[in-house]
Amino acid sequence: MDAMNAPTEYYEHGTAAERWARAQLFFDAREYATAARILEPLAGEAPEQLAPRLLLARAYYHSAQLSRAERELRAVLERWPVEDYARLMLGRTLERLGRPGEARPHLRMAAAMAGELPE
């Protein structure tokens, strides 16, 4: 086995539950890009599960992979339109991308879904 293949094999090693636990450990250690590399195939294997997709979006966001975060959050919201945290994250992601006009409705909706009163 050459060194170039070792990281990928390590990330892909184990059951889905083991890879999920590994991704959470990397995320908690603020190794967001590594967590994302583990979560990408997991999210693809189980697109009907919210948790891996939401953690993947968060990992993208925190590792400044904002276009990927936006794409994943839009996919999450297409499947789960009432997921207020994904709505908030999409708004924050769009803000970071310099698109405050697009962010505003998502942030307002997230606040309303969370029961926050407008200022």
XYZ file of C-alpha atoms in Angstrom:
119
model
C 0.000 0.000 0.000
C 1.467 3.365 -0.926
C 1.197 6.459 1.253
C -1.090 8.253 -1.190
C -3.841 5.653 -0.676
C -3.516 5.337 3.102
C -5.643 8.344 4.156
C -8.563 7.430 1.913
C -8.487 3.817 3.068
C -8.341 4.937 6.701
C -11.322 7.253 6.297
C -13.321 4.563 4.530
C -12.433 1.814 7.026
C -15.099 0.316 9.243
C -18.840 0.160 9.458
C -21.052 3.176 8.867
C -21.426 3.545 12.644
C -17.642 3.487 13.139
C -17.100 6.045 10.373
C -19.865 8.243 11.863
C -18.158 8.111 15.267
C -14.782 8.889 13.654
C -16.263 11.858 11.781
C -17.765 13.209 15.002
C -14.388 12.906 16.750
C -12.656 14.857 13.979
C -15.432 17.450 13.985
C -15.201 17.848 17.779
C -11.418 18.232 17.427
C -12.074 21.043 14.912
C -10.547 19.007 12.088
C -13.427 20.001 9.859
C -11.911 19.160 6.464
C -11.036 15.660 7.676
C -14.526 15.214 9.118
C -15.963 16.259 5.748
C -13.842 13.665 3.906
C -15.270 10.965 6.178
C -18.837 12.282 5.982
C -19.049 12.704 2.194
C -19.365 8.978 1.440
C -21.552 8.424 4.519
C -24.012 11.065 3.384
C -24.050 9.511 -0.070
C -24.716 6.037 1.334
C -27.685 7.212 3.402
C -29.158 10.364 1.822
C -32.377 9.794 3.772
C -30.561 10.399 7.078
C -30.424 14.001 8.212
C -27.631 13.842 10.809
C -24.704 12.947 8.497
C -25.802 15.488 5.900
C -26.188 18.265 8.454
C -22.816 17.490 10.052
C -21.266 17.412 6.577
C -22.700 20.864 5.844
C -21.358 22.123 9.175
C -17.919 20.631 8.427
C -17.898 22.357 5.039
C -18.956 25.641 6.641
C -16.296 25.524 9.349
C -13.572 24.533 6.875
C -14.547 27.470 4.619
C -15.796 25.193 1.828
C -18.736 27.529 1.510
C -19.967 26.549 -1.949
C -20.085 22.926 -0.840
C -21.845 23.956 2.384
C -24.429 25.886 0.369
C -25.017 22.943 -1.974
C -25.422 20.467 0.903
C -27.703 22.792 2.882
C -29.937 23.379 -0.132
C -30.168 19.590 -0.597
C -31.033 19.160 3.084
C -33.736 21.825 2.869
C -35.168 20.294 -0.297
C -35.728 17.048 1.634
C -36.463 18.612 5.066
C -37.916 22.104 4.406
C -38.730 22.693 8.104
C -35.183 22.029 9.332
C -34.640 25.411 11.005
C -30.952 24.861 11.823
C -30.172 24.108 8.161
C -32.108 27.247 7.224
C -30.014 29.302 9.684
C -26.786 27.749 8.416
C -27.731 28.463 4.813
C -28.348 32.098 5.734
C -24.981 32.337 7.497
C -23.248 30.601 4.595
C -24.754 33.020 2.092
C -23.642 35.931 4.286
C -20.085 34.587 4.318
C -20.269 34.240 0.536
C -21.082 37.960 0.338
C -24.734 37.442 -0.627
C -26.642 39.156 2.211
C -29.756 39.738 0.108
C -30.113 36.003 -0.492
C -29.288 35.274 3.157
C -31.926 37.535 4.689
C -35.061 35.480 3.926
C -33.406 32.293 5.199
C -32.320 33.985 8.414
C -35.797 35.459 8.950
C -37.452 32.105 8.338
C -35.020 30.332 10.697
C -35.772 32.887 13.413
C -39.515 32.516 12.919
C -39.239 28.719 13.010
C -37.269 28.971 16.258
C -39.988 31.189 17.742
C -37.903 34.346 17.837
C -39.741 37.627 17.497
C -38.576 40.079 14.844
C -36.732 43.154 16.053
